[in-house]
Amino acid sequence: MKTKEMENIQQAFKEKMDYDELLNCMRCGFCLPSCPTYIESGKDEAHSPRGRIALMKAVVDGEIEPDEDVKRSLDMCLGCRACEPVCPSGVNYGHLLEQARDIIYQNKKPSLPARVIRKSVFYGLFPYQNRLISMTGLLGLYQRSGLQKMTQKSGILNLLPDSMQLMERVLPKVPTRKEMKNRPYHLPAITPKKKKVAFFSGCLMDTMFLHTNDATTKLLQVAGCEIVIPKSQNCCGAIHGHSGEKKKGKALAKQNIQAFEEAEVDYIITNAGGCGAFLVDYGHLLQDEPEWKERAKAFSAKIKDISSILVELDFHKTPLKVEDQIVTFQDSCHLRNVQRIFLEPRKLLSSIEGVHYVEMKDADRCCGSAGIYNIVESDMSMKILDYKMEQTKATNAKTIVTANPGCLLQMKLGIEKEGLSNTVRAVHIVDFLLEAFEKTNG
């Protein structure tokens, strides 16, 4: 029986979904081999891009109801957007997915626990850097006080799912509260100045992964960049946009656009593939708001990934050296599929003396992290990770390099899961490049 809730969702699909974009899908199936959930689900069409688009269109056309099966299909999607580069029609699948999820989550009343969690995370935590600093500070206390070792020895973590137990082990050693509070807002170039750039420091990147941010700014300074770090910037909004909280994502986008407009720089640099992809999409996100549309496009046009600017400024010609080792690269889905950056990281890695670069089979296939996907869809995430680790082991790599914090944690989780933590490591590309620079230049 059709409920009022379903009627509201169906009406919203008719009013808000981009029907022309839905019709762009020719159902040719070129997307199928690129879709991890289609492959790992035993080639279930409901878990393919083509199948999900067909479901969206059927809801709009009134052929099916927006029931739990439709929601489940959309929730199971990683949002990796690997289907987009291979689509001959150029379907913007990621935009359709965000529209559909937003409609469902804004019109479907969640359970009380889910409502509390979503409100706490999306509205109470990520938009407030001071709260993220406090949360990260508590994690640091847990790590440095000895409580983490006590907890691990006590066996209490055995009550958690296996993947969560592994995740607790691979969390990075977080900075102190003082380090997170004492952040620079302007840094000079330390070689002849070539560019003036702004740095998008992010939310988790400037707390949990603060040392990677510091490595990023150091590399930019060495490459000849004067750096401005706007104080009023905020979370990019990706976690909101991907999870059916588009309105809040738009609010954060506007705050960031305004913050960076005042900087007057050549580029806005990012070091997280997922954040960069959402920032690049601000023009689409705000396309229906005349007072913001052009400002959003101008902002997005300045977004540049750290690997891209380093190659542009010939950092790869700088003497760089590490101990002899096999290195492989795991693509960030959004860096590759949305920002279309994949050659630059490989060029940088291959320029380092001592690196024997080996390309991983299906390096462009999602690792299964996908924001919070590895938490909310753990079973599918682990299936995808198992395949990724098979390909990683085949390279015999000592070092797995990534370009996104979620990918980094997921690959560390895979290393731990496979019992390889004594022989293999995962590292963000900027940390690896700084390691090579400091080893060579003192």
mmCIF file of C-alpha atoms in Angstrom, residues 94-354:
data_model
loop_
_atom_site.group_PDB
_atom_site.id
_atom_site.type_symbol
_atom_site.label_atom_id
_atom_site.label_comp_id
_atom_site.label_asym_id
_atom_site.label_seq_id
_atom_site.Cartn_x
_atom_site.Cartn_y
_atom_site.Cartn_z
ATOM 1 C CA GLY A 94 27.108 11.577 -9.595
ATOM 2 C CA HIS A 95 24.730 14.521 -9.868
ATOM 3 C CA LEU A 96 21.753 12.202 -10.333
ATOM 4 C CA LEU A 97 22.763 10.139 -7.320
ATOM 5 C CA GLU A 98 23.059 13.228 -5.111
ATOM 6 C CA GLN A 99 19.648 14.489 -6.275
ATOM 7 C CA ALA A 100 17.963 11.151 -5.586
ATOM 8 C CA ARG A 101 19.535 10.682 -2.170
ATOM 9 C CA ASP A 102 18.654 14.216 -1.144
ATOM 10 C CA ILE A 103 15.016 13.691 -2.144
ATOM 11 C CA ILE A 104 14.740 10.437 -0.214
ATOM 12 C CA TYR A 105 16.480 11.602 2.949
ATOM 13 C CA GLN A 106 14.635 14.926 3.068
ATOM 14 C CA ASN A 107 11.225 13.266 2.683
ATOM 15 C CA LYS A 108 11.686 10.005 4.557
ATOM 16 C CA LYS A 109 11.469 10.142 8.325
ATOM 17 C CA PRO A 110 14.422 8.215 9.764
ATOM 18 C CA SER A 111 14.395 6.316 13.025
ATOM 19 C CA LEU A 112 15.140 8.318 16.167
ATOM 20 C CA PRO A 113 18.727 6.957 16.524
ATOM 21 C CA ALA A 114 19.466 7.674 12.848
ATOM 22 C CA ARG A 115 17.983 11.163 13.163
ATOM 23 C CA VAL A 116 20.119 11.926 16.221
ATOM 24 C CA ILE A 117 23.304 10.636 14.563
ATOM 25 C CA ARG A 118 22.703 12.518 11.299
ATOM 26 C CA LYS A 119 21.914 15.776 13.100
ATOM 27 C CA SER A 120 24.941 15.411 15.378
ATOM 28 C CA VAL A 121 27.402 14.600 12.598
ATOM 29 C CA PHE A 122 26.145 16.716 9.692
ATOM 30 C CA TYR A 123 24.954 19.764 11.622
ATOM 31 C CA GLY A 124 26.660 19.595 15.007
ATOM 32 C CA LEU A 125 30.194 18.461 14.186
ATOM 33 C CA PHE A 126 31.600 18.936 10.680
ATOM 34 C CA PRO A 127 30.604 22.589 10.182
ATOM 35 C CA TYR A 128 32.442 23.578 13.380
ATOM 36 C CA GLN A 129 36.220 23.285 13.325
ATOM 37 C CA ASN A 130 36.554 23.927 17.068
ATOM 38 C CA ARG A 131 34.329 20.919 17.767
ATOM 39 C CA LEU A 132 36.393 18.772 15.418
ATOM 40 C CA ILE A 133 39.505 19.934 17.251
ATOM 41 C CA SER A 134 37.918 18.939 20.564
ATOM 42 C CA MET A 135 36.912 15.506 19.220
ATOM 43 C CA THR A 136 40.376 14.953 17.754
ATOM 44 C CA GLY A 137 41.899 16.114 21.026
ATOM 45 C CA LEU A 138 39.966 13.397 22.862
ATOM 46 C CA LEU A 139 41.268 10.840 20.372
ATOM 47 C CA GLY A 140 44.780 12.110 21.013
ATOM 48 C CA LEU A 141 44.266 11.729 24.760
ATOM 49 C CA TYR A 142 43.045 8.165 24.155
ATOM 50 C CA GLN A 143 46.196 7.408 22.141
ATOM 51 C CA ARG A 144 48.810 9.133 24.299
ATOM 52 C CA SER A 145 47.480 8.310 27.781
ATOM 53 C CA GLY A 146 47.912 4.567 27.430
ATOM 54 C CA LEU A 147 44.156 4.070 27.346
ATOM 55 C CA GLN A 148 44.311 2.767 23.785
ATOM 56 C CA LYS A 149 46.751 -0.003 24.732
ATOM 57 C CA MET A 150 44.698 -0.878 27.797
ATOM 58 C CA THR A 151 41.510 -1.016 25.737
ATOM 59 C CA GLN A 152 43.111 -3.232 23.098
ATOM 60 C CA LYS A 153 44.478 -5.630 25.732
ATOM 61 C CA SER A 154 41.170 -5.776 27.625
ATOM 62 C CA GLY A 155 39.374 -7.431 24.727
ATOM 63 C CA ILE A 156 36.467 -4.999 24.881
ATOM 64 C CA LEU A 157 37.018 -4.127 21.230
ATOM 65 C CA ASN A 158 36.052 -7.711 20.366
ATOM 66 C CA LEU A 159 32.455 -6.578 20.821
ATOM 67 C CA LEU A 160 32.828 -4.480 17.652
ATOM 68 C CA PRO A 161 32.638 -5.815 14.082
ATOM 69 C CA ASP A 162 35.992 -6.982 12.691
ATOM 70 C CA SER A 163 36.298 -4.019 10.350
ATOM 71 C CA MET A 164 35.766 -1.548 13.218
ATOM 72 C CA GLN A 165 38.403 -3.308 15.306
ATOM 73 C CA LEU A 166 40.882 -2.969 12.450
ATOM 74 C CA MET A 167 39.920 0.658 11.926
ATOM 75 C CA GLU A 168 40.720 1.459 15.547
ATOM 76 C CA ARG A 169 44.219 0.069 15.020
ATOM 77 C CA VAL A 170 44.995 2.097 11.908
ATOM 78 C CA LEU A 171 43.844 5.526 13.090
ATOM 79 C CA PRO A 172 46.686 8.025 12.602
ATOM 80 C CA LYS A 173 48.584 9.418 15.556
ATOM 81 C CA VAL A 174 46.757 12.688 15.891
ATOM 82 C CA PRO A 175 48.332 16.059 16.745
ATOM 83 C CA THR A 176 47.929 17.831 20.050
ATOM 84 C CA ARG A 177 45.187 20.362 20.641
ATOM 85 C CA LYS A 178 47.859 23.084 20.771
ATOM 86 C CA GLU A 179 49.150 22.103 17.334
ATOM 87 C CA MET A 180 45.648 22.165 15.870
ATOM 88 C CA LYS A 181 44.926 25.576 17.365
ATOM 89 C CA ASN A 182 48.233 27.149 16.349
ATOM 90 C CA ARG A 183 47.686 27.293 12.580
ATOM 91 C CA PRO A 184 49.317 29.752 10.145
ATOM 92 C CA TYR A 185 47.232 31.902 7.800
ATOM 93 C CA HIS A 186 50.032 33.108 5.538
ATOM 94 C CA LEU A 187 53.272 31.431 4.446
ATOM 95 C CA PRO A 188 55.944 32.907 2.161
ATOM 96 C CA ALA A 189 57.628 31.045 -0.690
ATOM 97 C CA ILE A 190 61.092 29.785 0.311
ATOM 98 C CA THR A 191 62.361 29.688 -3.267
ATOM 99 C CA PRO A 192 61.801 32.401 -5.927
ATOM 100 C CA LYS A 193 58.065 33.099 -5.978
ATOM 101 C CA LYS A 194 56.181 31.673 -8.969
ATOM 102 C CA LYS A 195 52.555 31.669 -7.793
ATOM 103 C CA LYS A 196 50.307 33.014 -5.081
ATOM 104 C CA VAL A 197 47.923 30.282 -3.985
ATOM 105 C CA ALA A 198 45.294 29.673 -1.350
ATOM 106 C CA PHE A 199 45.221 26.379 0.515
ATOM 107 C CA PHE A 200 41.960 24.591 1.248
ATOM 108 C CA SER A 201 42.884 23.043 4.588
ATOM 109 C CA GLY A 202 39.646 21.098 5.079
ATOM 110 C CA CYS A 203 38.114 19.794 8.290
ATOM 111 C CA LEU A 204 39.514 16.310 8.965
ATOM 112 C CA MET A 205 42.677 17.153 7.022
ATOM 113 C CA ASP A 206 43.433 20.056 9.380
ATOM 114 C CA THR A 207 42.771 18.009 12.498
ATOM 115 C CA MET A 208 43.286 14.260 12.224
ATOM 116 C CA PHE A 209 45.650 14.586 9.243
ATOM 117 C CA LEU A 210 47.263 17.873 10.255
ATOM 118 C CA HIS A 211 50.812 16.648 9.587
ATOM 119 C CA THR A 212 49.857 15.893 5.971
ATOM 120 C CA ASN A 213 48.573 19.457 5.626
ATOM 121 C CA ASP A 214 51.869 20.734 7.007
ATOM 122 C CA ALA A 215 53.744 18.592 4.492
ATOM 123 C CA THR A 216 51.563 20.037 1.723
ATOM 124 C CA THR A 217 52.328 23.652 2.586
ATOM 125 C CA LYS A 218 56.040 22.875 2.929
ATOM 126 C CA LEU A 219 56.104 21.392 -0.591
ATOM 127 C CA LEU A 220 54.227 24.397 -1.961
ATOM 128 C CA GLN A 221 56.723 26.760 -0.362
ATOM 129 C CA VAL A 222 59.625 24.797 -1.841
ATOM 130 C CA ALA A 223 57.937 24.875 -5.246
ATOM 131 C CA GLY A 224 57.800 28.675 -5.136
ATOM 132 C CA CYS A 225 54.315 29.418 -3.802
ATOM 133 C CA GLU A 226 53.224 32.171 -1.475
ATOM 134 C CA ILE A 227 50.337 30.639 0.483
ATOM 135 C CA VAL A 228 47.203 32.213 1.922
ATOM 136 C CA ILE A 229 45.063 30.049 4.239
ATOM 137 C CA PRO A 230 41.686 31.806 4.730
ATOM 138 C CA LYS A 231 40.635 31.667 8.358
ATOM 139 C CA SER A 232 36.895 31.651 7.633
ATOM 140 C CA GLN A 233 36.922 28.569 5.370
ATOM 141 C CA ASN A 234 34.970 25.520 6.480
ATOM 142 C CA CYS A 235 34.198 21.880 5.654
ATOM 143 C CA CYS A 236 33.787 21.481 1.882
ATOM 144 C CA GLY A 237 30.305 19.952 2.323
ATOM 145 C CA ALA A 238 31.052 16.702 0.477
ATOM 146 C CA ILE A 239 29.872 14.483 3.304
ATOM 147 C CA HIS A 240 26.588 16.427 3.322
ATOM 148 C CA GLY A 241 26.097 16.459 -0.451
ATOM 149 C CA HIS A 242 26.752 12.737 -0.754
ATOM 150 C CA SER A 243 24.482 11.798 2.150
ATOM 151 C CA GLY A 244 21.227 13.552 1.327
ATOM 152 C CA GLU A 245 21.926 16.819 3.168
ATOM 153 C CA LYS A 246 22.300 19.046 0.116
ATOM 154 C CA LYS A 247 20.926 22.190 1.768
ATOM 155 C CA LYS A 248 23.709 22.203 4.346
ATOM 156 C CA GLY A 249 26.246 21.394 1.631
ATOM 157 C CA LYS A 250 25.133 24.538 -0.208
ATOM 158 C CA ALA A 251 25.467 26.657 2.922
ATOM 159 C CA LEU A 252 29.031 25.460 3.455
ATOM 160 C CA ALA A 253 29.838 26.047 -0.222
ATOM 161 C CA LYS A 254 28.715 29.678 0.039
ATOM 162 C CA GLN A 255 30.830 30.199 3.136
ATOM 163 C CA ASN A 256 33.901 28.814 1.370
ATOM 164 C CA ILE A 257 33.341 30.814 -1.816
ATOM 165 C CA GLN A 258 33.145 34.009 0.201
ATOM 166 C CA ALA A 259 36.248 33.113 2.220
ATOM 167 C CA PHE A 260 38.404 32.468 -0.843
ATOM 168 C CA GLU A 261 37.125 35.356 -2.958
ATOM 169 C CA GLU A 262 38.934 37.734 -0.646
ATOM 170 C CA ALA A 263 42.254 35.919 -1.138
ATOM 171 C CA GLU A 264 42.840 36.997 -4.789
ATOM 172 C CA VAL A 265 45.064 34.087 -5.753
ATOM 173 C CA ASP A 266 46.077 32.145 -8.867
ATOM 174 C CA TYR A 267 44.870 28.777 -7.584
ATOM 175 C CA ILE A 268 43.092 27.139 -4.654
ATOM 176 C CA ILE A 269 45.081 24.047 -3.719
ATOM 177 C CA THR A 270 43.597 20.852 -2.317
ATOM 178 C CA ASN A 271 45.287 17.654 -1.112
ATOM 179 C CA ALA A 272 42.216 15.431 -0.642
ATOM 180 C CA GLY A 273 40.663 13.937 -3.763
ATOM 181 C CA GLY A 274 37.152 13.780 -2.300
ATOM 182 C CA CYS A 275 37.152 17.390 -1.106
ATOM 183 C CA GLY A 276 38.611 18.627 -4.376
ATOM 184 C CA ALA A 277 35.928 16.898 -6.427
ATOM 185 C CA PHE A 278 33.123 18.484 -4.422
ATOM 186 C CA LEU A 279 34.767 21.918 -4.615
ATOM 187 C CA VAL A 280 35.039 21.536 -8.396
ATOM 188 C CA ASP A 281 31.294 20.823 -8.445
ATOM 189 C CA TYR A 282 30.257 24.012 -6.606
ATOM 190 C CA GLY A 283 29.153 25.495 -9.936
ATOM 191 C CA HIS A 284 26.653 22.669 -10.374
ATOM 192 C CA LEU A 285 25.645 22.658 -6.709
ATOM 193 C CA LEU A 286 24.626 26.325 -6.855
ATOM 194 C CA GLN A 287 23.426 26.456 -10.459
ATOM 195 C CA ASP A 288 19.865 27.362 -9.446
ATOM 196 C CA GLU A 289 20.922 30.354 -7.350
ATOM 197 C CA PRO A 290 21.558 33.353 -9.645
ATOM 198 C CA GLU A 291 23.423 35.377 -7.028
ATOM 199 C CA TRP A 292 25.882 32.513 -6.441
ATOM 200 C CA LYS A 293 26.085 30.658 -9.762
ATOM 201 C CA GLU A 294 28.870 32.694 -11.398
ATOM 202 C CA ARG A 295 30.780 33.129 -8.155
ATOM 203 C CA ALA A 296 30.714 29.354 -7.691
ATOM 204 C CA LYS A 297 32.006 28.768 -11.225
ATOM 205 C CA ALA A 298 34.849 31.245 -10.683
ATOM 206 C CA PHE A 299 35.754 29.517 -7.420
ATOM 207 C CA SER A 300 35.709 26.034 -8.977
ATOM 208 C CA ALA A 301 37.860 27.171 -11.910
ATOM 209 C CA LYS A 302 40.706 27.889 -9.484
ATOM 210 C CA ILE A 303 40.714 24.470 -7.787
ATOM 211 C CA LYS A 304 43.934 22.563 -8.406
ATOM 212 C CA ASP A 305 45.181 19.369 -6.782
ATOM 213 C CA ILE A 306 48.567 19.436 -5.089
ATOM 214 C CA SER A 307 50.055 16.902 -7.523
ATOM 215 C CA SER A 308 48.931 19.002 -10.474
ATOM 216 C CA ILE A 309 50.535 22.240 -9.306
ATOM 217 C CA LEU A 310 53.742 20.481 -8.283
ATOM 218 C CA VAL A 311 54.119 19.116 -11.815
ATOM 219 C CA GLU A 312 53.211 22.510 -13.301
ATOM 220 C CA LEU A 313 55.957 24.149 -11.216
ATOM 221 C CA ASP A 314 58.508 21.421 -12.133
ATOM 222 C CA PHE A 315 58.873 20.061 -8.601
ATOM 223 C CA HIS A 316 59.474 16.636 -10.170
ATOM 224 C CA LYS A 317 62.770 18.000 -11.527
ATOM 225 C CA THR A 318 63.975 18.644 -7.973
ATOM 226 C CA PRO A 319 66.497 16.033 -6.739
ATOM 227 C CA LEU A 320 64.451 13.514 -4.731
ATOM 228 C CA LYS A 321 65.592 10.235 -3.229
ATOM 229 C CA VAL A 322 64.342 7.389 -1.019
ATOM 230 C CA GLU A 323 65.655 3.964 -0.110
ATOM 231 C CA ASP A 324 65.193 1.470 -2.947
ATOM 232 C CA GLN A 325 61.646 0.164 -2.860
ATOM 233 C CA ILE A 326 58.729 -0.880 -5.042
ATOM 234 C CA VAL A 327 55.978 1.735 -4.955
ATOM 235 C CA THR A 328 52.433 1.535 -6.295
ATOM 236 C CA PHE A 329 49.643 4.114 -6.433
ATOM 237 C CA GLN A 330 45.989 3.731 -5.455
ATOM 238 C CA ASP A 331 43.890 6.325 -7.266
ATOM 239 C CA SER A 332 41.443 8.456 -5.345
ATOM 240 C CA CYS A 333 38.182 7.854 -7.232
ATOM 241 C CA HIS A 334 37.130 11.473 -7.140
ATOM 242 C CA LEU A 335 40.577 12.747 -8.057
ATOM 243 C CA ARG A 336 40.606 10.535 -11.127
ATOM 244 C CA ASN A 337 36.956 10.329 -12.155
ATOM 245 C CA VAL A 338 35.852 13.885 -11.359
ATOM 246 C CA GLN A 339 39.008 16.010 -11.482
ATOM 247 C CA ARG A 340 40.498 13.710 -14.147
ATOM 248 C CA ILE A 341 43.946 13.754 -12.527
ATOM 249 C CA PHE A 342 45.891 10.518 -12.726
ATOM 250 C CA LEU A 343 49.131 11.091 -14.654
ATOM 251 C CA GLU A 344 50.532 13.758 -12.322
ATOM 252 C CA PRO A 345 50.885 11.596 -9.173
ATOM 253 C CA ARG A 346 52.579 8.881 -11.209
ATOM 254 C CA LYS A 347 54.953 11.391 -12.788
ATOM 255 C CA LEU A 348 55.970 12.685 -9.373
ATOM 256 C CA LEU A 349 56.518 9.216 -7.934
ATOM 257 C CA SER A 350 58.499 8.013 -10.936
ATOM 258 C CA SER A 351 60.817 11.019 -10.652
ATOM 259 C CA ILE A 352 62.129 9.911 -7.242
ATOM 260 C CA GLU A 353 65.465 8.098 -7.205
ATOM 261 C CA GLY A 354 65.080 4.738 -5.479
#
